[in-house]
XYZ file of C-alpha atoms in Angstrom:
672
model
C -0.089 0.087 -0.105
C 1.195 3.414 -0.901
C 0.980 5.923 1.914
C -0.266 9.136 0.514
C 0.877 12.208 2.718
C -1.656 12.638 5.165
C -1.740 8.847 5.732
C 1.913 8.952 6.501
C 1.310 11.618 9.107
C -1.276 9.502 10.671
C 0.510 6.606 10.821
C 3.576 8.291 12.823
C 0.980 9.371 14.999
C 0.823 13.263 14.337
C -2.697 14.742 14.468
C -3.862 15.263 10.685
C -6.039 17.889 11.484
C -3.769 20.124 13.062
C -1.457 19.668 9.658
C -4.069 20.289 7.411
C -4.722 23.748 9.253
C -0.806 24.700 9.124
C 0.522 23.386 6.197
C 2.416 24.117 2.809
C 3.011 22.088 0.216
C 4.610 22.521 -3.209
C 5.975 20.152 -6.338
C 8.586 20.036 -8.330
C 8.105 21.524 -12.101
C 7.246 18.000 -13.306
C 5.190 17.006 -10.554
C 7.822 14.318 -9.508
C 8.864 15.440 -6.201
C 6.353 16.876 -3.618
C 7.345 18.633 -0.119
C 5.127 19.564 2.639
C 6.011 21.664 5.748
C 4.122 22.029 8.981
C 4.122 22.660 12.538
C 2.915 20.256 15.256
C 3.274 19.953 18.917
C 6.021 22.746 19.228
C 8.346 21.459 15.952
C 8.445 22.169 12.646
C 8.698 19.391 9.873
C 9.225 18.672 6.241
C 8.378 15.560 4.388
C 9.333 14.719 0.750
C 7.607 12.224 -1.775
C 8.424 11.229 -5.144
C 5.571 10.102 -7.617
C 3.511 9.754 -4.521
C 5.690 7.164 -2.412
C 7.165 8.515 0.450
C 10.571 9.162 0.497
C 11.816 11.363 3.810
C 9.080 11.002 6.748
C 8.338 13.935 8.874
C 11.519 15.436 9.443
C 12.625 18.198 11.848
C 14.111 21.559 11.049
C 15.987 24.277 12.772
C 18.776 25.842 14.373
C 19.611 26.298 18.208
C 21.775 28.871 19.848
C 23.587 29.558 22.861
C 21.909 31.139 25.560
C 18.329 29.834 24.320
C 16.261 26.445 25.261
C 15.146 24.531 22.134
C 12.627 26.823 20.359
C 9.075 25.484 20.268
C 7.706 26.622 16.886
C 3.874 28.080 17.436
C 2.782 28.929 13.668
C 4.039 28.539 9.995
C 2.860 31.332 7.427
C 3.905 33.907 4.852
C 4.343 31.198 2.552
C 5.956 32.425 -0.990
C 5.966 30.739 -4.253
C 8.138 31.247 -7.258
C 9.181 29.326 -10.353
C 12.285 29.292 -12.165
C 13.173 27.796 -15.660
C 16.499 29.462 -16.852
C 19.597 28.508 -18.786
C 23.169 29.485 -17.858
C 26.876 28.829 -19.165
C 29.785 27.681 -17.216
C 32.924 29.070 -18.040
C 34.471 25.587 -17.799
C 32.898 22.358 -16.599
C 31.527 18.690 -17.014
C 28.509 20.579 -19.076
C 28.557 24.070 -20.498
C 24.734 24.721 -20.755
C 22.989 24.165 -17.411
C 19.179 24.427 -16.659
C 17.912 25.430 -13.439
C 14.378 24.316 -13.443
C 12.770 24.284 -9.882
C 9.967 25.561 -8.116
C 10.366 27.419 -4.901
C 8.625 27.342 -1.244
C 9.549 29.877 1.234
C 7.554 30.063 4.821
C 8.003 31.750 8.094
C 8.503 29.563 11.215
C 6.899 31.550 14.632
C 9.103 30.299 17.818
C 8.952 31.183 21.529
C 12.868 32.614 21.590
C 14.171 35.618 20.825
C 16.657 34.232 17.819
C 13.997 31.531 16.624
C 11.327 34.085 17.146
C 11.059 34.597 12.939
C 12.899 32.275 10.927
C 12.702 31.724 7.138
C 12.730 28.485 5.173
C 13.291 28.250 1.699
C 12.677 25.072 -0.136
C 13.740 24.446 -3.738
C 12.407 21.259 -5.424
C 13.675 19.980 -8.453
C 12.484 17.139 -10.518
C 15.890 15.210 -9.275
C 16.158 16.640 -5.600
C 15.380 19.045 -3.217
C 17.655 21.718 -1.346
C 16.449 24.050 1.762
C 18.334 26.492 3.571
C 17.425 28.432 6.927
C 17.492 32.675 6.640
C 17.550 34.268 10.220
C 16.606 37.606 9.044
C 15.217 38.829 12.110
C 18.482 38.849 14.211
C 19.523 42.174 14.379
C 22.486 43.594 12.090
C 25.723 43.248 14.151
C 24.752 40.983 16.830
C 26.939 37.886 17.584
C 25.372 34.699 18.006
C 26.290 31.170 18.921
C 24.971 28.316 16.683
C 25.215 25.277 19.145
C 22.557 22.996 17.354
C 21.607 21.886 13.576
C 18.196 20.137 14.124
C 17.897 19.120 10.462
C 16.766 15.629 9.916
C 16.556 13.236 6.992
C 14.161 10.416 7.880
C 14.381 7.830 5.260
C 11.442 5.489 4.629
C 12.376 2.163 3.895
C 15.515 -0.055 3.912
C 18.602 1.394 2.322
C 22.271 0.402 1.435
C 24.720 2.986 2.272
C 28.316 3.712 0.925
C 30.289 5.730 3.767
C 33.105 5.997 6.063
C 33.326 7.169 9.648
C 33.643 10.943 9.910
C 36.000 13.196 12.006
C 39.091 10.815 11.304
C 42.317 12.065 11.601
C 43.226 11.713 7.887
C 40.151 13.919 7.027
C 38.200 12.339 3.989
C 40.745 9.860 2.642
C 39.684 6.721 3.549
C 37.922 3.651 1.766
C 34.265 3.521 1.641
C 32.342 0.839 3.093
C 29.040 -0.490 1.836
C 26.586 -1.440 5.081
C 23.016 -1.233 5.892
C 22.143 2.274 6.182
C 20.974 1.857 10.035
C 24.675 1.059 11.013
C 25.585 4.393 10.330
C 27.037 6.220 12.972
C 28.609 9.483 11.920
C 29.471 9.901 7.897
C 30.774 12.417 5.821
C 28.629 13.710 2.907
C 27.945 13.203 0.210
C 26.205 10.186 1.570
C 24.839 7.953 -1.186
C 22.084 5.135 -0.478
C 20.412 2.726 -2.725
C 17.024 1.523 -1.562
C 14.978 -1.618 -1.844
C 12.368 0.548 -3.422
C 14.435 1.185 -6.730
C 15.510 4.842 -5.314
C 19.053 6.314 -4.986
C 19.728 9.069 -2.740
C 22.551 11.165 -1.694
C 22.577 13.667 1.009
C 24.852 16.805 1.053
C 25.130 20.508 0.940
C 25.502 23.340 -1.337
C 27.011 27.051 -1.008
C 29.061 26.179 2.027
C 30.091 29.740 3.123
C 30.987 30.975 6.715
C 29.651 27.698 8.086
C 30.791 24.372 9.386
C 30.847 21.454 6.866
C 27.631 19.242 7.879
C 28.266 15.598 9.014
C 25.455 13.045 9.298
C 24.530 11.261 12.559
C 22.529 7.942 12.586
C 20.542 6.800 15.233
C 20.291 3.035 14.233
C 16.741 3.232 12.713
C 17.082 4.953 9.813
C 17.134 8.909 10.662
C 19.880 11.152 9.853
C 20.840 14.056 11.650
C 22.855 17.020 10.823
C 25.945 17.252 12.850
C 28.167 20.502 11.633
C 32.064 20.180 12.473
C 32.409 22.034 15.884
C 35.101 24.842 16.962
C 37.268 23.633 19.879
C 34.694 24.737 22.379
C 31.724 22.779 21.046
C 30.186 25.787 19.385
C 29.273 24.898 15.816
C 29.119 28.215 13.970
C 29.720 31.799 15.043
C 27.702 34.458 13.069
C 26.513 37.887 13.252
C 22.835 38.645 12.499
C 21.260 38.489 9.960
C 22.347 35.462 8.253
C 21.517 32.403 6.040
C 22.803 28.878 6.170
C 24.411 26.917 3.324
C 21.667 24.338 1.523
C 20.963 20.977 3.063
C 20.569 18.853 -0.264
C 18.882 15.437 -1.111
C 19.381 13.996 -4.710
C 16.631 11.284 -5.347
C 16.742 9.443 -8.799
C 15.931 5.913 -9.918
C 19.270 5.015 -11.151
C 23.123 5.805 -9.761
C 23.581 7.679 -13.101
C 20.653 10.111 -12.352
C 22.690 10.950 -9.191
C 26.029 11.622 -11.171
C 24.261 13.761 -13.638
C 22.221 16.147 -11.029
C 23.357 19.805 -11.526
C 21.551 20.813 -8.389
C 24.899 21.707 -6.199
C 25.613 24.206 -8.992
C 22.343 25.493 -9.382
C 22.005 26.195 -5.610
C 25.123 28.488 -5.897
C 25.238 31.925 -6.752
C 26.173 33.034 -9.979
C 30.035 34.332 -10.622
C 31.823 36.851 -8.676
C 34.975 36.913 -11.128
C 33.919 39.234 -14.084
C 36.546 37.836 -16.316
C 37.687 34.080 -15.861
C 38.906 33.807 -19.518
C 42.661 33.569 -17.999
C 42.098 29.943 -16.745
C 42.155 27.325 -19.504
C 41.256 23.736 -18.208
C 44.304 21.648 -19.152
C 46.015 18.537 -18.771
C 49.526 18.316 -16.649
C 52.670 16.417 -15.501
C 54.826 17.209 -12.521
C 57.616 16.215 -10.459
C 55.221 14.133 -7.743
C 54.993 10.742 -8.655
C 58.615 10.344 -8.210
C 58.840 11.405 -4.883
C 55.950 8.862 -3.739
C 57.870 6.080 -5.357
C 61.082 7.603 -3.104
C 63.303 7.825 -6.674
C 63.613 11.673 -5.324
C 62.699 13.783 -2.037
C 60.476 17.132 -1.595
C 63.692 18.194 1.109
C 66.829 19.640 -0.046
C 69.781 17.685 -0.540
C 71.544 15.401 -3.309
C 68.453 13.878 -4.483
C 65.971 16.691 -4.316
C 63.393 16.783 -7.019
C 62.499 20.328 -7.458
C 65.874 21.461 -8.992
C 65.974 23.570 -11.971
C 67.366 20.866 -14.532
C 64.844 18.413 -13.529
C 61.922 20.732 -13.737
C 63.139 21.855 -17.369
C 63.145 18.130 -18.241
C 59.726 17.854 -17.471
C 58.940 20.753 -19.343
C 60.418 19.333 -22.533
C 58.282 16.503 -22.095
C 55.342 18.590 -21.643
C 56.131 20.704 -24.531
C 56.750 17.620 -26.836
C 53.199 15.932 -26.054
C 50.853 19.042 -25.716
C 50.479 19.119 -22.140
C 49.927 22.780 -20.620
C 51.512 22.677 -17.316
C 54.390 21.034 -14.988
C 53.513 20.992 -11.115
C 56.368 21.019 -8.912
C 56.372 19.983 -5.329
C 59.014 20.767 -2.568
C 60.253 23.742 -4.374
C 60.283 26.171 -1.262
C 62.080 26.582 1.963
C 60.628 24.440 4.853
C 60.371 20.793 3.397
C 63.672 19.445 5.493
C 63.079 17.138 8.490
C 59.232 16.126 9.684
C 57.790 18.807 7.749
C 53.866 18.052 8.892
C 54.953 18.712 12.332
C 56.322 22.222 11.586
C 54.334 23.792 8.887
C 54.925 27.059 10.392
C 58.097 27.198 8.830
C 57.365 27.069 5.305
C 58.403 30.074 3.176
C 56.191 30.562 0.108
C 58.362 33.063 -1.402
C 61.833 32.003 -1.005
C 62.946 28.948 -3.160
C 65.577 26.580 -2.425
C 68.903 27.663 -4.079
C 68.817 24.815 -6.759
C 65.146 25.797 -8.058
C 65.339 29.228 -10.105
C 61.849 29.981 -10.199
C 62.174 32.876 -12.598
C 64.597 30.985 -15.259
C 62.140 27.801 -14.770
C 59.044 29.953 -15.850
C 60.620 31.788 -18.684
C 62.107 28.677 -20.015
C 58.354 26.971 -19.594
C 56.973 30.460 -21.398
C 59.263 30.052 -24.413
C 57.729 26.555 -24.963
C 54.067 27.438 -24.097
C 54.220 25.411 -21.186
C 53.145 27.085 -17.521
C 54.565 26.277 -13.822
C 51.961 25.152 -11.656
C 52.711 26.404 -8.524
C 52.422 24.455 -4.949
C 51.765 25.555 -1.426
C 52.050 22.916 1.046
C 50.980 24.538 4.408
C 51.464 21.365 6.756
C 48.182 22.243 8.219
C 49.978 25.682 9.436
C 46.994 28.009 8.479
C 48.177 30.989 10.499
C 51.508 30.912 8.926
C 49.945 30.478 5.256
C 47.387 33.123 5.723
C 50.452 35.482 6.814
C 51.977 35.112 3.664
C 49.057 34.474 1.395
C 49.195 37.970 -0.289
C 53.096 37.896 -0.837
C 53.228 34.169 -2.092
C 49.986 34.742 -4.700
C 51.909 38.077 -5.549
C 54.982 36.062 -6.652
C 53.187 33.651 -8.875
C 51.460 36.300 -10.754
C 54.833 38.176 -11.187
C 56.479 35.018 -12.601
C 53.341 33.685 -14.806
C 52.020 31.249 -12.648
C 48.053 30.834 -12.936
C 47.194 27.768 -11.413
C 48.599 26.903 -7.478
C 47.867 23.340 -6.019
C 47.287 23.839 -1.908
C 47.693 21.209 0.785
C 47.015 20.698 4.317
C 48.725 17.823 5.296
C 47.727 17.613 9.019
C 45.734 15.481 11.356
C 42.076 16.677 11.082
C 41.484 18.124 14.712
C 44.940 19.339 15.267
C 45.031 22.553 12.973
C 46.331 25.060 15.145
C 43.978 28.364 14.919
C 45.748 31.808 16.369
C 44.647 30.873 19.554
C 45.946 27.748 19.855
C 42.484 25.697 19.336
C 42.611 22.606 17.709
C 40.142 22.926 14.374
C 38.740 20.318 12.172
C 39.696 20.254 8.593
C 36.249 21.661 7.749
C 34.845 23.485 10.516
C 34.024 26.969 10.317
C 37.732 28.179 10.638
C 38.924 26.354 7.712
C 35.534 26.991 5.416
C 36.414 30.615 6.189
C 40.265 30.007 5.103
C 39.790 28.194 2.020
C 37.523 30.985 0.783
C 40.171 33.287 1.882
C 42.514 31.834 0.078
C 40.288 31.759 -3.118
C 39.558 35.301 -2.990
C 43.386 36.539 -2.574
C 43.996 33.939 -5.501
C 41.366 35.359 -7.873
C 42.459 39.144 -7.077
C 46.002 37.625 -8.796
C 44.243 35.848 -11.591
C 45.228 32.614 -9.925
C 43.104 29.410 -9.752
C 43.261 26.825 -6.760
C 43.398 23.050 -6.932
C 42.996 22.316 -3.097
C 44.169 19.064 -1.476
C 43.057 17.974 1.988
C 40.482 20.498 1.153
C 36.984 21.369 2.532
C 34.579 19.268 0.353
C 33.142 20.761 -2.675
C 29.630 22.275 -2.631
C 28.974 23.896 -5.988
C 30.888 26.993 -4.737
C 32.925 26.759 -8.228
C 30.155 28.474 -9.834
C 30.421 31.538 -7.410
C 34.022 31.404 -7.405
C 35.295 29.627 -10.737
C 39.044 29.939 -9.879
C 38.198 27.299 -7.216
C 38.694 24.593 -10.176
C 39.202 21.061 -8.146
C 39.854 19.180 -4.986
C 40.941 16.280 -3.832
C 38.885 15.457 -0.778
C 39.362 11.605 -1.129
C 41.801 8.787 -1.415
C 43.936 9.582 -4.662
C 46.369 7.919 -6.610
C 49.094 8.505 -4.211
C 47.698 5.740 -2.090
C 48.592 3.434 -4.879
C 52.516 4.015 -4.322
C 52.330 3.621 -0.314
C 49.038 2.758 0.744
C 48.165 -0.385 3.077
C 46.125 -1.280 1.222
C 46.206 0.520 -1.865
C 43.132 1.512 -3.561
C 41.009 -1.690 -4.462
C 39.512 -1.652 -7.873
C 35.848 -1.075 -6.385
C 37.061 2.303 -5.328
C 36.946 4.226 -8.742
C 33.401 2.979 -9.221
C 31.948 4.158 -5.902
C 33.590 7.495 -6.063
C 31.659 8.750 -9.253
C 28.715 7.925 -7.015
C 29.850 9.409 -3.977
C 32.485 11.901 -3.779
C 32.251 13.054 -7.215
C 28.534 14.171 -6.667
C 29.968 16.996 -4.659
C 32.167 18.339 -7.767
C 35.718 17.935 -9.578
C 38.245 15.653 -8.187
C 42.028 15.793 -8.985
C 42.631 12.111 -8.533
C 45.715 12.126 -10.715
C 45.105 9.055 -13.082
C 47.367 7.782 -15.903
C 49.914 5.365 -14.113
C 51.348 2.774 -16.241
C 53.820 1.126 -14.456
C 51.287 -0.468 -12.735
C 53.245 -2.438 -10.317
C 56.190 0.121 -9.740
C 58.496 -3.055 -8.604
C 55.906 -4.463 -6.142
C 55.046 -8.048 -6.135
C 51.823 -7.738 -3.957
C 48.830 -6.575 -5.386
C 47.612 -4.667 -2.369
C 50.894 -2.532 -2.286
C 50.808 -1.254 -5.897
C 47.898 0.027 -8.307
C 44.999 -2.341 -8.453
C 43.826 -1.756 -11.828
C 44.766 -2.521 -15.392
C 46.283 -0.200 -17.760
C 42.912 0.448 -19.651
C 41.382 1.419 -16.481
C 43.893 4.077 -16.241
C 43.158 5.605 -19.123
C 39.235 5.306 -18.692
C 39.767 7.388 -15.327
C 40.244 10.430 -17.545
C 36.741 10.252 -18.664
C 34.970 8.875 -15.513
C 36.735 11.037 -12.804
C 36.002 14.857 -13.922
C 38.223 17.589 -13.324
C 39.324 20.822 -15.745
C 43.011 20.070 -14.492
C 44.166 16.180 -15.346
C 47.503 15.085 -14.398
C 49.419 12.595 -16.401
C 51.070 11.208 -13.051
C 53.514 8.694 -14.080
C 57.158 9.472 -15.096
C 57.794 10.274 -18.499
C 59.840 7.432 -19.552
C 56.935 5.193 -18.523
C 54.481 7.337 -21.246
C 57.286 6.741 -23.957
C 57.342 3.140 -23.122
C 53.922 2.765 -24.152
C 53.074 5.162 -27.157
C 49.807 3.345 -27.883
C 48.240 3.996 -24.632
C 49.974 7.517 -24.108
C 47.930 8.461 -27.364
C 44.816 8.384 -25.464
C 46.043 10.578 -22.822
C 47.241 13.228 -25.387
C 44.178 13.024 -26.996
C 41.433 13.204 -24.282
C 40.221 16.716 -23.339
C 39.554 18.070 -19.871
C 36.435 20.861 -20.797
C 33.136 19.181 -21.707
C 29.913 20.508 -23.711
C 27.925 17.691 -22.159
C 28.474 14.757 -19.955
C 26.199 11.838 -19.598
C 26.555 8.534 -17.108
C 25.313 5.899 -19.537
C 25.026 3.133 -16.917
C 26.338 2.039 -13.371
C 25.873 0.415 -10.043
C 27.593 1.778 -6.879
C 30.737 0.102 -6.414
C 30.217 -2.502 -9.522
C 30.814 -0.624 -12.721
C 30.367 2.742 -14.639
C 30.218 3.987 -18.242
C 30.408 7.736 -19.003
C 30.304 9.687 -22.079
C 31.578 12.972 -22.573
C 31.295 15.678 -25.708
C 34.392 17.970 -25.755
C 33.516 21.559 -25.738
C 32.610 22.961 -28.901
C 33.548 19.721 -30.343
C 31.708 16.862 -32.710
C 33.568 14.118 -31.298
C 32.907 12.045 -28.159
C 35.006 10.035 -25.632
C 33.698 7.243 -23.409
C 35.270 5.362 -19.811
C 33.785 2.256 -18.788
C 35.245 0.807 -15.423
C 34.579 -2.352 -13.534
C 35.143 -3.341 -9.778
C 37.130 -6.684 -8.976
C 34.867 -8.814 -11.156
C 35.171 -9.308 -15.021
C 32.082 -7.953 -16.507
C 30.464 -7.585 -20.053
C 28.334 -4.658 -21.243
C 26.425 -3.931 -23.995
C 26.703 -0.161 -24.594
C 23.997 1.563 -27.320
C 25.956 4.204 -29.029
C 22.446 6.369 -28.862
C 24.573 9.374 -27.727
C 26.070 9.660 -31.029
C 24.702 12.326 -33.429
C 22.160 10.109 -35.891
C 23.029 9.486 -39.264
C 26.880 10.663 -38.605
C 29.714 8.090 -38.550
C 32.438 7.846 -36.550
C 35.671 6.124 -35.950
C 35.969 4.424 -32.600
C 39.748 4.495 -31.302
C 39.252 1.949 -28.733
C 41.894 1.159 -25.995
C 40.354 -2.051 -24.134
C 41.621 -5.006 -21.783
C 43.671 -7.717 -23.558
C 42.064 -10.954 -23.558
C 44.208 -12.137 -20.839
C 44.365 -9.007 -18.784
C 43.591 -9.336 -14.827
C 44.879 -6.192 -12.500
C 46.157 -9.395 -10.395
C 48.244 -11.092 -12.827
C 48.525 -8.959 -16.277
C 47.590 -5.656 -15.817
C 49.549 -3.983 -18.715
C 47.677 -6.195 -21.324
C 45.866 -3.536 -23.805
C 44.549 -3.713 -27.072
C 43.983 -1.088 -29.568
C 41.808 -1.090 -32.454
C 39.403 1.217 -34.770
C 35.905 0.747 -35.903
C 33.348 2.534 -37.945
C 30.158 3.143 -35.879
C 27.058 5.150 -35.808
C 24.320 6.049 -33.359
C 22.549 2.768 -34.283
C 25.392 0.414 -32.934
C 25.903 -1.446 -29.791
C 29.540 -1.578 -28.385
C 30.342 -4.791 -26.102
C 32.918 -3.971 -23.453
C 34.798 -7.074 -22.051
C 36.082 -5.462 -19.106
C 38.606 -7.815 -17.319
C 38.640 -7.963 -13.622
C 39.904 -4.352 -12.486
C 39.639 -3.442 -15.925
C 38.321 -0.779 -17.886
C 37.772 0.832 -21.790
C 38.414 3.998 -22.981
C 37.365 5.212 -26.583
C 37.683 8.589 -28.651
C 34.915 8.434 -30.865
C 36.293 10.650 -33.871
C 33.751 11.994 -36.129
C 34.315 11.230 -39.913
C 33.481 14.114 -42.634
């Protein structure tokens, strides 16, 4: 039996008559999703259904403040409605044109405490999910308040499986996902993705995270998730001055895992760009002095094996120029890396190079070849030290022609010291403020930021398009020294979890899969074809060819795909997939006619028949295919690769025979 909204309220013991008199509802543009908000017995609730089927049971709303008891809400009123159907263009991205089609319902809650006396709640309903946020516009201007509780709930209806990891771990977001019954969630990071027995897929996250702590979700063992923002050291969640609004809490709702991946709600809930001209940033592929350090061939610190020396960097620039890469990342160039640098990040200088690194000569050398130096600022989590040098550091990079900088915050979460010696979480309000400060200063100097050990993305790249990519998950470096390294399922979980937040700098493209290791759990757990497919599956506007130059030149057959694949797209489509099992993604280059496809599987071999209906009807394409060899296996024969070419049209179906841990990468080249 399908419970209609009022029947569901009655089933949960809530007075139907009271709700009918003090209740507002709205539907998404296509009448796919319905949301109702109401007040009962001193609490404010919202509930969500999809095509008449309950998705979220009545779930509480509101914030709590220091110095006040929990507010009792007595009324709901002042309902305002709006409808939006517009289109806007990303300056770069996974999709050039974004449609924003939503209906809005805004209400005012009346409470019995001073700070909750008048609370605005705005809901935006899309056909693929919802967002809501609070507006404390009645708090007088300049009045300081301390948020001590977030009463936002998400009460799922039915049985779900969840992919998650325990939040507030010392290594931030760099953990492998586990799949469990959703009722086993204790405290999880977002995006938190679930698959229901009812056939629905859900993902909980937030949008437009500005001057507020990152939201975690606490489970109660029975299907209810409650917001738990990362606190300050004294337990306060957020320090604000009136009036203020919160970030959007978001719920994606779809009938497939791919529907979640192709949602654009996170972007649509952010404000338009504050940068008048971002044309100076160009999406690109890059190489760098990086993987060799993780393999311990060279060092970040100074000395005879220092990797960031002028001659070595110029060698990489020669390679980049020869093969069409736009940048060379160099880590370890600046003073402060010697010794246990994670323990003394306050010794980093961001304007003083080591003597063997001539930054002006290097950037001039690269400029002559059409290759930029990609800067690097590792802070060791010493945020106070970095903030003090931020202006001078960005000015130096602007002066020498650096337009992209990779930042890093390698420090145990919960141990990041603020100006008062307080220990901060990596994504509490303090760090959210810091990361936005870094982006704003960088923008003033026409510099884009690729943040590692970051605050998670929440679509803020729309407002600040120099916030180009982030890490925020276990990346490729764990395949050099992780214990264990990333298993094959990791890269078919990420597209439906972490990647729902935004671009990730995973740094794909390792060709020397074993790098001297014999145990499979001590090296890259994938086939060579998988490393190619990652360039399509895991989106970022800056994609690294992470391996050593000599390993690429040893495999020109495979390397050709990395040379060809773009990093900026007209449109993107998730064609098929199941969380943790497999994925197929197709993308069309911005302004281009070709298509690129990436397919991945987990540790299981898999055969997929993929219709090519995304191709333009009536056109012929040359499918340039890079696939697993017939005996490929990530455990025993990871580098077996077959390249072939076929003529195809939109009427064809390609069969992908994916090896264990394997993949397929294809360029569909339009034929005249």
